[in-house]
Amino acid sequence: TVSARRGSEEYESDGDEDRLRDAAESVRLYLEEFGASTDDAVRISSSCPNYLDMLMDSVDDIDHWNSLSASDSDRESMQEAVDFRKKVYQMAKQKGDNGLLPFLESIGVSLPSATHLARYLSSSVSNSLPLLIHKVNHLKGVLYSGGGADDLQIIAKNARRMMAHLSISADEDVQQTLAFFQKIQARRDGLNRLGNESASFHHLIESFPRLLLFPVESRMKPMVEFLGGIGIPDGGIRNVVLLFPPILWYDIEKDIKPRLKSFEKVGAKGDDLGKMLVKYPWMICASVQDNFHSILAFLDHKKVPKNCSSRAITKWPLILGSSITRLSSMVEELNSMGIERQKLGQIISRSPQLLLRKPEEIRRMKSFFRDLGMDDGTVAKTFVRCPEVLAANREATLERKLEFLFREVGISESEVRRVICKYPEALVCDVERAMQPRMSYLREVGFSKRDVASMVRRFSPLLGYSVEKVMKPKVEFLAKTMRRPLRDVVGYPRYLSYSLERKIKPRYYFLRARNMELSLKEMLGKNDEQFAVDY
């Protein structure tokens, strides 16, 4: 009995597979009738399982209803007259979707959404099945061709930034885009999958069905060509469209060009506009355009030099989505430290992303530097000189750099304030790729750890000097040509700051020709006029 039941189940399974194959074959023929190529028809009919189930269920329901109302002889004649494939084919034609429904399911759209979308698309004569297949293939080519894991991460990071830093009232286009992002974010791996075709394309079509209304030749291709013409590479075009899909239905002449032209007020032209658009595609939407003019007026009111505010906007256009209230709270925090006008301009032109931070984050940074023994005036000077420290994470970045200075360089806690005052850039230097190799090189050529610590204390900027371009050529010239000991550099580490070709070599050869030997400080510490007078 067990084997008989298993055999019965296998028979039913085989029968279901046969029915499914027959149904798919009927749908293939149906799709070809509406203009799909054989290859496309085969691919679509094998990728719309819910549509096939719907057709088969409808056929079964009709067969069941007819069997209840017909006599035995009528039932036999009906079964012989119409085979299963033909019934499925006829049922597909009765649905009246012209092949759009199975196609939409084949690209990932759920059947309920596909049903609604098919009705929407069928209202336009430009959406015959072959044309729709062509549009989808072209759109996928723009959005998903090329690019690797790094590109996916960049798209995801930009989407998160755009969402996080939008604090103005969003217009309809931005609201739709936010809703699209939220659909992706709710799925596994979230926005990391925004640039993945299988994960995001069906959500894109469900969120923006208008994308399928526009013809490829007269709308999509000209838009791609225009974006390429302002300096956006193919990969960048993909990013722009995924981060702001409504751009594809904007009119180039009436919408995009005039809105981009408005950024000429901040000196952005040509490729500058392309770079800005890749960073912040929302810059051309109506709400951001309105806010742009408000931001310019606000920064002008704060006496920020126009060249500084212009540089800040072109460098970090995400500022454009920030409300004046939010910007004002940040500017007031900096003003409270005495950072105003020109100094404020210096900060925001170098690190415009600071305007998107929260005042409490700046206060935490102030606390960090006060703990090092700096007064408020010195802290403000440090921020102006190296505004990047304000954007750094205290625990992950700043305290880690201090630990490196203590442990690897040999700077004591009482000395670190002086080092940071002289060279705050040390706090934003990469330890593994920058500072560690520099310290290792100095030790390898013969400087002791005590020597290195002394040099850093006396001339902190050497922490930022390239080994290959700066340190190595000068140390080798000192040892091999000048035949001086390394202790001379310990006594005058500023030697490493002078140009080898423009200052060190000319002065060395000048003095050697006169049989004169000076200390490094005497040789290099004077300007050209004083050196000429003395020697």
Short mmCIF file of C-alpha atoms in Angstrom, two decimals:
data_model
loop_
_atom_site.label_atom_id
_atom_site.label_comp_id
_atom_site.label_asym_id
_atom_site.label_seq_id
_atom_site.Cartn_x
_atom_site.Cartn_y
_atom_site.Cartn_z
CA THR A 1 0.00 0.00 0.00
CA VAL A 2 2.89 2.35 0.78
CA SER A 3 4.48 1.64 -2.60
CA ALA A 4 1.13 2.08 -4.31
CA ARG A 5 0.65 5.47 -2.62
CA ARG A 6 4.18 6.55 -3.60
CA GLY A 7 3.51 5.48 -7.17
CA SER A 8 0.28 7.45 -7.18
CA GLU A 9 2.10 10.58 -5.92
CA GLU A 10 4.81 10.21 -8.57
CA TYR A 11 2.13 9.82 -11.23
CA GLU A 12 0.40 13.00 -10.02
CA SER A 13 3.76 14.85 -9.96
CA ASP A 14 4.56 13.74 -13.49
CA GLY A 15 1.09 14.80 -14.55
CA ASP A 16 1.54 18.27 -13.02
CA GLU A 17 4.87 18.71 -14.79
CA ASP A 18 3.29 17.71 -18.10
CA ARG A 19 0.46 20.19 -17.59
CA LEU A 20 2.96 22.93 -16.69
CA ARG A 21 5.01 22.25 -19.82
CA ASP A 22 1.86 22.26 -21.94
CA ALA A 23 0.70 25.53 -20.38
CA ALA A 24 4.13 27.14 -20.94
CA GLU A 25 4.05 26.02 -24.57
CA SER A 26 0.60 27.58 -25.02
CA VAL A 27 1.82 30.85 -23.51
CA ARG A 28 4.88 30.78 -25.79
CA LEU A 29 2.61 30.58 -28.84
CA TYR A 30 0.41 33.31 -27.40
CA LEU A 31 3.43 35.62 -26.87
CA GLU A 32 4.72 35.00 -30.37
CA GLU A 33 1.31 35.96 -31.72
CA PHE A 34 1.78 39.38 -30.10
CA GLY A 35 5.20 39.88 -31.67
CA ALA A 36 7.70 38.38 -29.21
CA SER A 37 10.65 36.56 -30.76
CA THR A 38 10.85 32.82 -30.16
CA ASP A 39 13.78 33.26 -27.75
CA ASP A 40 11.96 35.96 -25.79
CA ALA A 41 8.74 33.94 -25.77
CA VAL A 42 10.52 30.85 -24.41
CA ARG A 43 12.28 32.90 -21.71
CA ILE A 44 9.10 34.68 -20.64
CA SER A 45 6.86 31.59 -20.63
CA SER A 46 9.36 29.75 -18.42
CA SER A 47 9.60 32.67 -15.97
CA CYS A 48 5.96 33.41 -15.12
CA PRO A 49 4.87 30.54 -12.82
CA ASN A 50 2.05 32.45 -11.13
CA TYR A 51 0.60 33.50 -14.45
CA LEU A 52 0.67 29.87 -15.64
CA ASP A 53 -0.99 28.72 -12.41
CA MET A 54 -3.69 31.35 -12.87
CA LEU A 55 -4.44 30.15 -16.41
CA MET A 56 -4.45 26.48 -15.41
CA ASP A 57 -6.71 27.16 -12.43
CA SER A 58 -9.11 29.10 -14.65
CA VAL A 59 -9.20 26.22 -17.16
CA ASP A 60 -9.81 23.71 -14.36
CA ASP A 61 -12.60 25.85 -12.90
CA ILE A 62 -14.37 26.08 -16.25
CA ASP A 63 -13.93 22.35 -16.87
CA HIS A 64 -15.34 21.60 -13.44
CA TRP A 65 -18.32 23.91 -13.97
CA ASN A 66 -19.06 22.41 -17.40
CA SER A 67 -18.79 18.88 -16.05
CA LEU A 68 -21.43 19.63 -13.44
CA SER A 69 -23.90 21.03 -15.95
CA ALA A 70 -23.36 18.59 -18.84
CA SER A 71 -24.62 15.05 -19.48
CA ASP A 72 -22.17 12.13 -19.70
CA SER A 73 -22.21 12.09 -23.50
CA ASP A 74 -21.74 15.87 -23.67
CA ARG A 75 -18.84 15.65 -21.20
CA GLU A 76 -17.01 13.14 -23.41
CA SER A 77 -17.48 15.20 -26.54
CA MET A 78 -16.23 18.38 -24.80
CA GLN A 79 -13.04 16.71 -23.56
CA GLU A 80 -12.32 15.36 -27.03
CA ALA A 81 -13.09 18.65 -28.76
CA VAL A 82 -10.66 20.94 -26.93
CA ASP A 83 -7.32 19.71 -25.55
CA PHE A 84 -5.60 21.29 -22.56
CA ARG A 85 -3.05 23.37 -24.52
CA LYS A 86 -5.74 24.99 -26.58
CA LYS A 87 -7.80 25.78 -23.48
CA VAL A 88 -4.81 27.52 -21.87
CA TYR A 89 -4.14 29.45 -25.06
CA GLN A 90 -7.78 30.55 -25.29
CA MET A 91 -7.78 31.52 -21.61
CA ALA A 92 -4.68 33.70 -22.11
CA LYS A 93 -6.39 35.48 -25.01
CA GLN A 94 -9.52 36.02 -22.92
CA LYS A 95 -7.46 37.81 -20.24
CA GLY A 96 -6.79 40.50 -22.83
CA ASP A 97 -3.41 41.66 -21.51
CA ASN A 98 -1.73 41.30 -24.94
CA GLY A 99 1.17 39.38 -23.44
CA LEU A 100 2.12 42.12 -20.97
CA LEU A 101 1.11 40.20 -17.84
CA PRO A 102 3.43 37.19 -18.27
CA PHE A 103 6.24 39.50 -19.41
CA LEU A 104 5.94 41.71 -16.33
CA GLU A 105 6.00 38.69 -14.04
CA SER A 106 9.07 37.40 -15.87
CA ILE A 107 11.01 40.55 -14.89
CA GLY A 108 10.12 40.08 -11.22
CA VAL A 109 6.90 42.07 -10.80
CA SER A 110 4.40 40.30 -8.54
CA LEU A 111 1.26 39.06 -10.31
CA PRO A 112 -1.15 41.48 -8.54
CA SER A 113 1.14 44.43 -9.35
CA ALA A 114 1.66 43.12 -12.87
CA THR A 115 -2.12 42.97 -13.40
CA HIS A 116 -2.50 46.62 -12.40
CA LEU A 117 0.59 47.66 -14.35
CA ALA A 118 -0.51 45.83 -17.50
CA ARG A 119 -3.77 47.80 -17.52
CA TYR A 120 -1.79 51.03 -17.08
CA LEU A 121 0.65 50.22 -19.89
CA SER A 122 -1.96 48.91 -22.31
CA SER A 123 -3.49 52.39 -22.42
CA SER A 124 -0.61 53.49 -24.67
CA VAL A 125 -0.14 52.20 -28.22
CA SER A 126 3.62 52.55 -27.75
CA ASN A 127 3.57 49.63 -25.34
CA SER A 128 3.08 46.67 -27.62
CA LEU A 129 4.89 43.61 -26.30
CA PRO A 130 7.94 43.86 -28.62
CA LEU A 131 8.40 47.56 -27.82
CA LEU A 132 8.06 46.91 -24.10
CA ILE A 133 10.66 44.13 -24.25
CA HIS A 134 12.98 46.52 -26.09
CA LYS A 135 12.46 49.27 -23.48
CA VAL A 136 13.16 46.93 -20.58
CA ASN A 137 16.29 45.52 -22.20
CA HIS A 138 17.58 49.03 -22.92
CA LEU A 139 16.81 50.25 -19.40
CA LYS A 140 18.55 47.25 -17.85
CA GLY A 141 21.55 47.94 -20.06
CA VAL A 142 21.77 51.49 -18.73
CA LEU A 143 21.27 50.53 -15.09
CA TYR A 144 23.04 47.23 -14.58
CA SER A 145 25.69 46.67 -17.24
CA GLY A 146 29.26 46.63 -15.94
CA GLY A 147 30.26 47.60 -12.41
CA GLY A 148 31.33 45.38 -9.57
CA ALA A 149 30.89 45.05 -5.82
CA ASP A 150 32.58 48.40 -5.19
CA ASP A 151 30.09 50.17 -7.46
CA LEU A 152 27.18 48.59 -5.59
CA GLN A 153 28.61 49.87 -2.31
CA ILE A 154 29.02 53.38 -3.72
CA ILE A 155 25.40 53.47 -4.93
CA ALA A 156 24.18 52.22 -1.54
CA LYS A 157 26.33 54.73 0.37
CA ASN A 158 25.07 57.62 -1.74
CA ALA A 159 21.45 56.55 -1.27
CA ARG A 160 21.90 56.42 2.51
CA ARG A 161 23.53 59.85 2.53
CA MET A 162 20.77 61.36 0.43
CA MET A 163 18.12 59.95 2.75
CA ALA A 164 19.94 60.91 5.94
CA HIS A 165 20.70 64.51 4.97
CA LEU A 166 17.37 65.51 3.46
CA SER A 167 15.72 67.93 5.87
CA ILE A 168 13.59 70.03 3.52
CA SER A 169 10.06 69.31 2.32
CA ALA A 170 10.38 66.84 -0.53
CA ASP A 171 8.52 67.29 -3.79
CA GLU A 172 6.58 64.41 -5.36
CA ASP A 173 9.53 63.10 -7.39
CA VAL A 174 11.78 62.89 -4.34
CA GLN A 175 8.99 61.34 -2.25
CA GLN A 176 8.56 58.61 -4.87
CA THR A 177 12.30 58.02 -4.87
CA LEU A 178 12.38 57.77 -1.07
CA ALA A 179 9.53 55.24 -1.18
CA PHE A 180 11.52 53.23 -3.74
CA PHE A 181 14.62 53.30 -1.50
CA GLN A 182 12.53 52.18 1.46
CA LYS A 183 11.23 49.17 -0.47
CA ILE A 184 14.81 48.09 -1.18
CA GLN A 185 15.94 48.89 2.35
CA ALA A 186 13.25 46.63 3.81
CA ARG A 187 14.71 43.60 2.01
CA ARG A 188 17.65 41.46 2.97
CA ASP A 189 20.96 43.36 2.61
CA GLY A 190 18.94 46.54 2.20
CA LEU A 191 20.29 49.30 -0.01
CA ASN A 192 23.42 47.28 -0.74
CA ARG A 193 21.19 45.61 -3.34
CA LEU A 194 20.02 48.82 -4.99
CA GLY A 195 22.39 48.31 -7.91
CA ASN A 196 21.56 44.61 -8.26
CA GLU A 197 19.21 43.81 -11.15
CA SER A 198 17.41 40.84 -9.61
CA ALA A 199 16.87 42.67 -6.32
CA SER A 200 15.84 46.14 -7.46
CA PHE A 201 14.53 46.21 -11.04
CA HIS A 202 11.02 44.96 -10.29
CA HIS A 203 10.74 47.46 -7.41
CA LEU A 204 11.90 50.19 -9.79
CA ILE A 205 9.18 49.34 -12.32
CA GLU A 206 6.48 49.03 -9.65
CA SER A 207 7.50 52.40 -8.16
CA PHE A 208 7.98 54.20 -11.48
CA PRO A 209 5.74 52.60 -14.15
CA ARG A 210 6.10 55.80 -16.19
CA LEU A 211 9.60 54.63 -17.11
CA LEU A 212 7.98 52.13 -19.48
CA LEU A 213 5.86 54.73 -21.26
CA PHE A 214 8.72 56.59 -22.90
CA PRO A 215 10.18 55.48 -26.24
CA VAL A 216 13.81 54.42 -26.32
CA GLU A 217 14.91 56.35 -29.39
CA SER A 218 13.30 59.72 -28.68
CA ARG A 219 13.55 59.85 -24.86
CA MET A 220 15.88 57.34 -23.20
CA LYS A 221 18.83 57.48 -25.59
CA PRO A 222 18.91 61.30 -25.82
CA MET A 223 18.93 61.50 -22.01
CA VAL A 224 21.87 59.10 -21.74
CA GLU A 225 23.72 61.04 -24.45
CA PHE A 226 23.05 64.33 -22.67
CA LEU A 227 24.33 63.04 -19.33
CA GLY A 228 27.43 61.69 -21.04
CA GLY A 229 27.90 65.07 -22.70
CA ILE A 230 28.26 66.86 -19.35
CA GLY A 231 31.05 64.55 -18.30
CA ILE A 232 29.22 61.69 -16.61
CA PRO A 233 30.76 58.29 -17.49
CA ASP A 234 28.58 55.23 -18.16
CA GLY A 235 28.87 54.00 -14.58
CA GLY A 236 27.95 57.44 -13.31
CA ILE A 237 24.84 57.56 -15.51
CA ARG A 238 23.67 54.33 -13.92
CA ASN A 239 24.15 55.86 -10.48
CA VAL A 240 22.26 59.02 -11.39
CA VAL A 241 19.24 57.14 -12.74
CA LEU A 242 19.08 54.61 -9.89
CA LEU A 243 19.34 57.37 -7.30
CA PHE A 244 16.78 59.58 -9.05
CA PRO A 245 14.68 57.61 -11.60
CA PRO A 246 12.34 60.56 -12.35
CA ILE A 247 15.18 62.21 -14.26
CA LEU A 248 14.26 59.98 -17.22
CA TRP A 249 10.97 61.77 -17.75
CA TYR A 250 12.39 65.26 -17.32
CA ASP A 251 12.55 67.29 -20.51
CA ILE A 252 16.18 68.08 -21.32
CA GLU A 253 15.50 71.54 -22.78
CA LYS A 254 12.65 72.67 -20.52
CA ASP A 255 13.65 71.09 -17.20
CA ILE A 256 17.23 69.88 -16.92
CA LYS A 257 19.26 72.51 -18.78
CA PRO A 258 17.63 75.53 -17.04
CA ARG A 259 18.02 73.90 -13.63
CA LEU A 260 21.65 73.03 -14.22
CA LYS A 261 22.25 76.55 -15.53
CA SER A 262 21.17 77.94 -12.16
CA PHE A 263 24.34 76.46 -10.65
CA GLU A 264 26.43 78.84 -12.74
CA LYS A 265 25.87 81.16 -9.77
CA VAL A 266 28.42 79.05 -7.89
CA GLY A 267 30.75 78.77 -10.84
CA ALA A 268 29.71 75.27 -11.89
CA LYS A 269 29.92 74.62 -15.63
CA GLY A 270 30.44 71.70 -17.98
CA ASP A 271 32.03 68.72 -16.28
CA ASP A 272 31.56 70.35 -12.85
CA LEU A 273 27.82 69.93 -13.30
CA GLY A 274 28.27 66.29 -14.23
CA LYS A 275 30.35 65.63 -11.11
CA MET A 276 27.77 67.36 -8.93
CA LEU A 277 24.92 65.41 -10.50
CA VAL A 278 26.66 62.08 -9.84
CA LYS A 279 27.14 63.06 -6.19
CA TYR A 280 23.61 64.41 -5.75
CA PRO A 281 21.08 63.69 -8.53
CA TRP A 282 18.33 65.36 -6.51
CA MET A 283 19.95 68.73 -7.23
CA ILE A 284 17.68 69.14 -10.28
CA CYS A 285 14.38 68.45 -8.52
CA ALA A 286 12.07 71.37 -7.77
CA SER A 287 12.32 71.37 -3.97
CA VAL A 288 16.14 71.31 -3.96
CA GLN A 289 16.27 74.04 -6.61
CA ASP A 290 14.19 76.30 -4.36
CA ASN A 291 16.36 75.50 -1.35
CA PHE A 292 19.55 76.22 -3.32
CA HIS A 293 18.64 79.90 -3.59
CA SER A 294 17.77 80.01 0.12
CA ILE A 295 21.15 78.51 1.05
CA LEU A 296 23.04 81.06 -1.04
CA ALA A 297 21.13 83.88 0.67
CA PHE A 298 21.80 82.37 4.12
CA LEU A 299 25.56 82.01 3.59
CA ASP A 300 25.70 85.52 2.14
CA HIS A 301 23.91 86.81 5.26
CA LYS A 302 26.56 85.08 7.39
CA LYS A 303 29.25 86.99 5.45
CA VAL A 304 30.77 83.79 4.07
CA PRO A 305 32.91 84.76 1.06
CA LYS A 306 31.15 83.82 -2.18
CA ASN A 307 34.11 81.82 -3.47
CA CYS A 308 34.01 79.70 -0.29
CA SER A 309 30.26 79.04 -0.39
CA SER A 310 30.50 78.25 -4.10
CA ARG A 311 33.32 75.79 -3.54
CA ALA A 312 31.40 74.14 -0.69
CA ILE A 313 28.29 73.56 -2.82
CA THR A 314 30.13 72.25 -5.86
CA LYS A 315 32.30 69.99 -3.71
CA TRP A 316 29.49 68.62 -1.51
CA PRO A 317 26.09 69.23 -3.16
CA LEU A 318 24.28 67.18 -0.50
CA ILE A 319 24.20 70.48 1.38
CA LEU A 320 21.41 71.48 -1.01
CA GLY A 321 18.98 69.11 0.68
CA SER A 322 19.56 70.57 4.14
CA SER A 323 17.12 73.02 5.66
CA ILE A 324 18.21 76.51 6.67
CA THR A 325 17.25 75.66 10.25
CA ARG A 326 19.66 72.74 10.30
CA LEU A 327 22.47 74.69 8.65
CA SER A 328 21.92 77.62 10.98
CA SER A 329 22.32 75.50 14.13
CA MET A 330 25.65 74.21 12.86
CA VAL A 331 26.91 77.64 11.81
CA GLU A 332 25.91 79.13 15.17
CA GLU A 333 27.90 76.43 16.96
CA LEU A 334 31.00 77.35 14.96
CA ASN A 335 30.32 81.07 15.47
CA SER A 336 30.27 80.51 19.24
CA MET A 337 33.93 79.46 18.96
CA GLY A 338 34.85 82.64 17.13
CA ILE A 339 34.80 80.95 13.73
CA GLU A 340 33.01 83.47 11.51
CA ARG A 341 33.11 85.00 8.04
CA GLN A 342 36.47 84.29 6.41
CA LYS A 343 37.38 81.55 8.87
CA LEU A 344 33.95 79.95 8.48
CA GLY A 345 34.41 80.14 4.72
CA GLN A 346 37.77 78.39 4.98
CA ILE A 347 36.23 75.56 6.95
CA ILE A 348 33.19 74.92 4.78
CA SER A 349 35.11 75.22 1.51
CA ARG A 350 37.58 72.55 2.66
CA SER A 351 35.11 70.30 4.51
CA PRO A 352 31.58 71.29 3.45
CA GLN A 353 30.19 68.04 4.86
CA LEU A 354 30.64 69.61 8.31
CA LEU A 355 27.53 71.68 7.69
CA LEU A 356 25.54 68.44 7.79
CA ARG A 357 26.85 67.41 11.20
CA LYS A 358 24.98 68.02 14.44
CA PRO A 359 26.07 70.71 16.94
CA GLU A 360 26.51 68.11 19.68
CA GLU A 361 29.04 66.30 17.50
CA ILE A 362 31.11 69.48 17.30
CA ARG A 363 30.84 69.90 21.06
CA ARG A 364 32.21 66.38 21.52
CA MET A 365 35.17 67.29 19.32
CA LYS A 366 35.78 70.44 21.38
CA SER A 367 35.75 68.31 24.51
CA PHE A 368 38.32 65.94 22.99
CA PHE A 369 40.79 68.76 22.29
CA ARG A 370 40.18 70.39 25.66
CA ASP A 371 41.09 67.08 27.26
CA LEU A 372 44.46 67.40 25.50
CA GLY A 373 45.02 70.69 27.30
CA MET A 374 44.04 73.12 24.54
CA ASP A 375 42.18 76.34 25.30
CA ASP A 376 39.16 77.39 23.21
CA GLY A 377 41.18 79.74 21.04
CA THR A 378 43.68 77.02 20.15
CA VAL A 379 40.85 74.57 19.48
CA ALA A 380 39.26 77.05 17.06
CA LYS A 381 42.59 77.59 15.26
CA THR A 382 43.00 73.82 14.99
CA PHE A 383 39.55 73.46 13.43
CA VAL A 384 40.24 76.23 10.91
CA ARG A 385 43.61 74.74 9.96
CA CYS A 386 42.32 71.17 9.69
CA PRO A 387 38.50 71.11 9.52
CA GLU A 388 38.64 67.42 8.57
CA VAL A 389 39.11 66.58 12.26
CA LEU A 390 35.57 67.80 12.91
CA ALA A 391 34.23 65.09 10.63
CA ALA A 392 36.29 62.35 12.26
CA ASN A 393 34.94 59.76 14.66
CA ARG A 394 36.36 60.33 18.13
CA GLU A 395 36.71 56.71 19.18
CA ALA A 396 37.48 55.07 15.83
CA THR A 397 39.79 57.76 14.46
CA LEU A 398 41.10 60.39 16.85
CA GLU A 399 41.82 58.24 19.89
CA ARG A 400 43.38 55.59 17.66
CA LYS A 401 45.78 58.16 16.20
CA LEU A 402 46.73 59.33 19.68
CA GLU A 403 47.47 55.74 20.67
CA PHE A 404 49.77 55.45 17.65
CA LEU A 405 51.63 58.62 18.64
CA PHE A 406 52.03 57.33 22.19
CA ARG A 407 52.96 53.73 21.42
CA GLU A 408 54.72 53.74 18.04
CA VAL A 409 56.22 57.22 17.83
CA GLY A 410 57.10 57.62 21.50
CA ILE A 411 55.31 60.91 22.19
CA SER A 412 54.34 61.36 25.84
CA GLU A 413 50.90 62.54 26.94
CA SER A 414 52.39 65.85 28.08
CA GLU A 415 53.92 66.41 24.62
CA VAL A 416 51.01 65.41 22.41
CA ARG A 417 49.24 68.79 22.69
CA ARG A 418 52.24 70.53 21.13
CA VAL A 419 52.45 67.96 18.34
CA ILE A 420 48.75 68.29 17.49
CA CYS A 421 48.86 72.08 17.62
CA LYS A 422 51.70 72.08 15.09
CA TYR A 423 50.24 69.38 12.86
CA PRO A 424 46.55 68.58 13.51
CA GLU A 425 46.51 66.74 10.16
CA ALA A 426 48.16 63.83 12.00
CA LEU A 427 44.74 63.04 13.48
CA VAL A 428 43.25 62.36 10.05
CA CYS A 429 46.27 60.59 8.53
CA ASP A 430 45.79 56.89 7.78
CA VAL A 431 47.88 54.88 10.24
CA GLU A 432 48.46 51.72 8.18
CA ARG A 433 48.94 53.35 4.78
CA ALA A 434 50.66 56.59 5.78
CA MET A 435 52.10 57.13 9.25
CA GLN A 436 53.27 53.59 10.00
CA PRO A 437 55.31 53.26 6.75
CA ARG A 438 56.92 56.66 7.40
CA MET A 439 57.97 55.79 10.92
CA SER A 440 59.17 52.35 9.79
CA TYR A 441 61.34 53.93 7.07
CA LEU A 442 63.02 56.30 9.53
CA ARG A 443 63.82 53.40 11.84
CA GLU A 444 65.11 51.27 8.94
CA VAL A 445 67.64 53.89 7.79
CA GLY A 446 69.10 54.20 11.27
CA PHE A 447 67.10 56.63 13.38
CA SER A 448 66.35 55.30 16.87
CA LYS A 449 62.86 55.45 18.35
CA ARG A 450 64.09 58.28 20.59
CA ASP A 451 65.41 60.12 17.52
CA VAL A 452 62.07 59.78 15.74
CA ALA A 453 60.16 61.00 18.80
CA SER A 454 62.48 64.00 19.09
CA MET A 455 62.06 64.83 15.39
CA VAL A 456 58.27 64.63 15.60
CA ARG A 457 58.21 66.80 18.71
CA ARG A 458 60.34 69.46 17.03
CA PHE A 459 58.76 69.27 13.57
CA SER A 460 55.43 67.46 13.59
CA PRO A 461 54.61 67.91 9.85
CA LEU A 462 57.12 65.19 8.95
CA LEU A 463 54.34 62.77 9.96
CA GLY A 464 52.71 63.71 6.67
CA TYR A 465 55.71 63.39 4.35
CA SER A 466 55.80 60.74 1.63
CA VAL A 467 58.61 58.21 1.99
CA GLU A 468 59.35 57.86 -1.73
CA LYS A 469 58.81 61.45 -2.82
CA VAL A 470 60.17 63.36 0.18
CA MET A 471 62.02 61.45 2.87
CA LYS A 472 64.07 58.92 0.93
CA PRO A 473 65.62 61.28 -1.69
CA LYS A 474 66.63 63.80 0.98
CA VAL A 475 68.02 61.27 3.45
CA GLU A 476 70.01 59.60 0.66
CA PHE A 477 71.39 62.95 -0.53
CA LEU A 478 72.35 63.82 3.03
CA ALA A 479 74.19 60.54 3.60
CA LYS A 480 75.69 59.81 0.17
CA THR A 481 76.43 63.23 -1.29
CA MET A 482 76.69 65.59 1.66
CA ARG A 483 78.22 62.79 3.80
CA ARG A 484 76.54 64.04 6.93
CA PRO A 485 75.40 61.88 9.86
CA LEU A 486 71.72 61.23 10.58
CA ARG A 487 72.05 63.09 13.87
CA ASP A 488 72.13 66.32 11.85
CA VAL A 489 68.52 65.66 10.81
CA VAL A 490 67.62 64.81 14.40
CA GLY A 491 68.93 68.24 15.35
CA TYR A 492 67.15 69.95 12.46
CA PRO A 493 64.22 67.80 11.21
CA ARG A 494 62.91 70.77 9.21
CA TYR A 495 65.58 69.75 6.67
CA LEU A 496 63.02 67.29 5.30
CA SER A 497 60.63 70.13 4.46
CA TYR A 498 62.87 71.93 1.96
CA SER A 499 62.85 71.26 -1.77
CA LEU A 500 65.75 69.03 -2.76
CA GLU A 501 66.09 70.46 -6.26
CA ARG A 502 65.27 74.10 -5.59
CA LYS A 503 66.99 74.68 -2.25
CA ILE A 504 69.03 71.84 -0.72
CA LYS A 505 71.17 70.97 -3.77
CA PRO A 506 71.82 74.54 -4.98
CA ARG A 507 72.91 75.73 -1.55
CA TYR A 508 75.00 72.65 -0.83
CA TYR A 509 76.90 72.92 -4.13
CA PHE A 510 77.30 76.68 -3.69
CA LEU A 511 78.87 76.21 -0.25
CA ARG A 512 81.03 73.28 -1.32
CA ALA A 513 82.50 75.34 -4.17
CA ARG A 514 83.63 77.85 -1.54
CA ASN A 515 84.86 75.16 0.88
CA MET A 516 82.28 76.27 3.42
CA GLU A 517 80.50 73.88 5.79
CA LEU A 518 77.48 75.04 7.74
CA SER A 519 74.94 73.34 9.94
CA LEU A 520 71.71 72.34 8.21
CA LYS A 521 69.89 75.16 9.95
CA GLU A 522 72.47 77.73 8.85
CA MET A 523 72.44 76.36 5.31
CA LEU A 524 68.67 76.20 4.85
CA GLY A 525 67.00 78.31 7.51
CA LYS A 526 67.51 81.67 5.83
CA ASN A 527 65.56 83.07 2.91
CA ASP A 528 67.31 83.66 -0.40
CA GLU A 529 67.97 87.35 0.24
CA GLN A 530 69.51 86.83 3.68
CA PHE A 531 71.53 83.85 2.45
CA ALA A 532 72.96 85.94 -0.40
CA VAL A 533 73.91 88.74 2.00
CA ASP A 534 75.60 86.42 4.50
CA TYR A 535 77.42 84.07 2.11
#
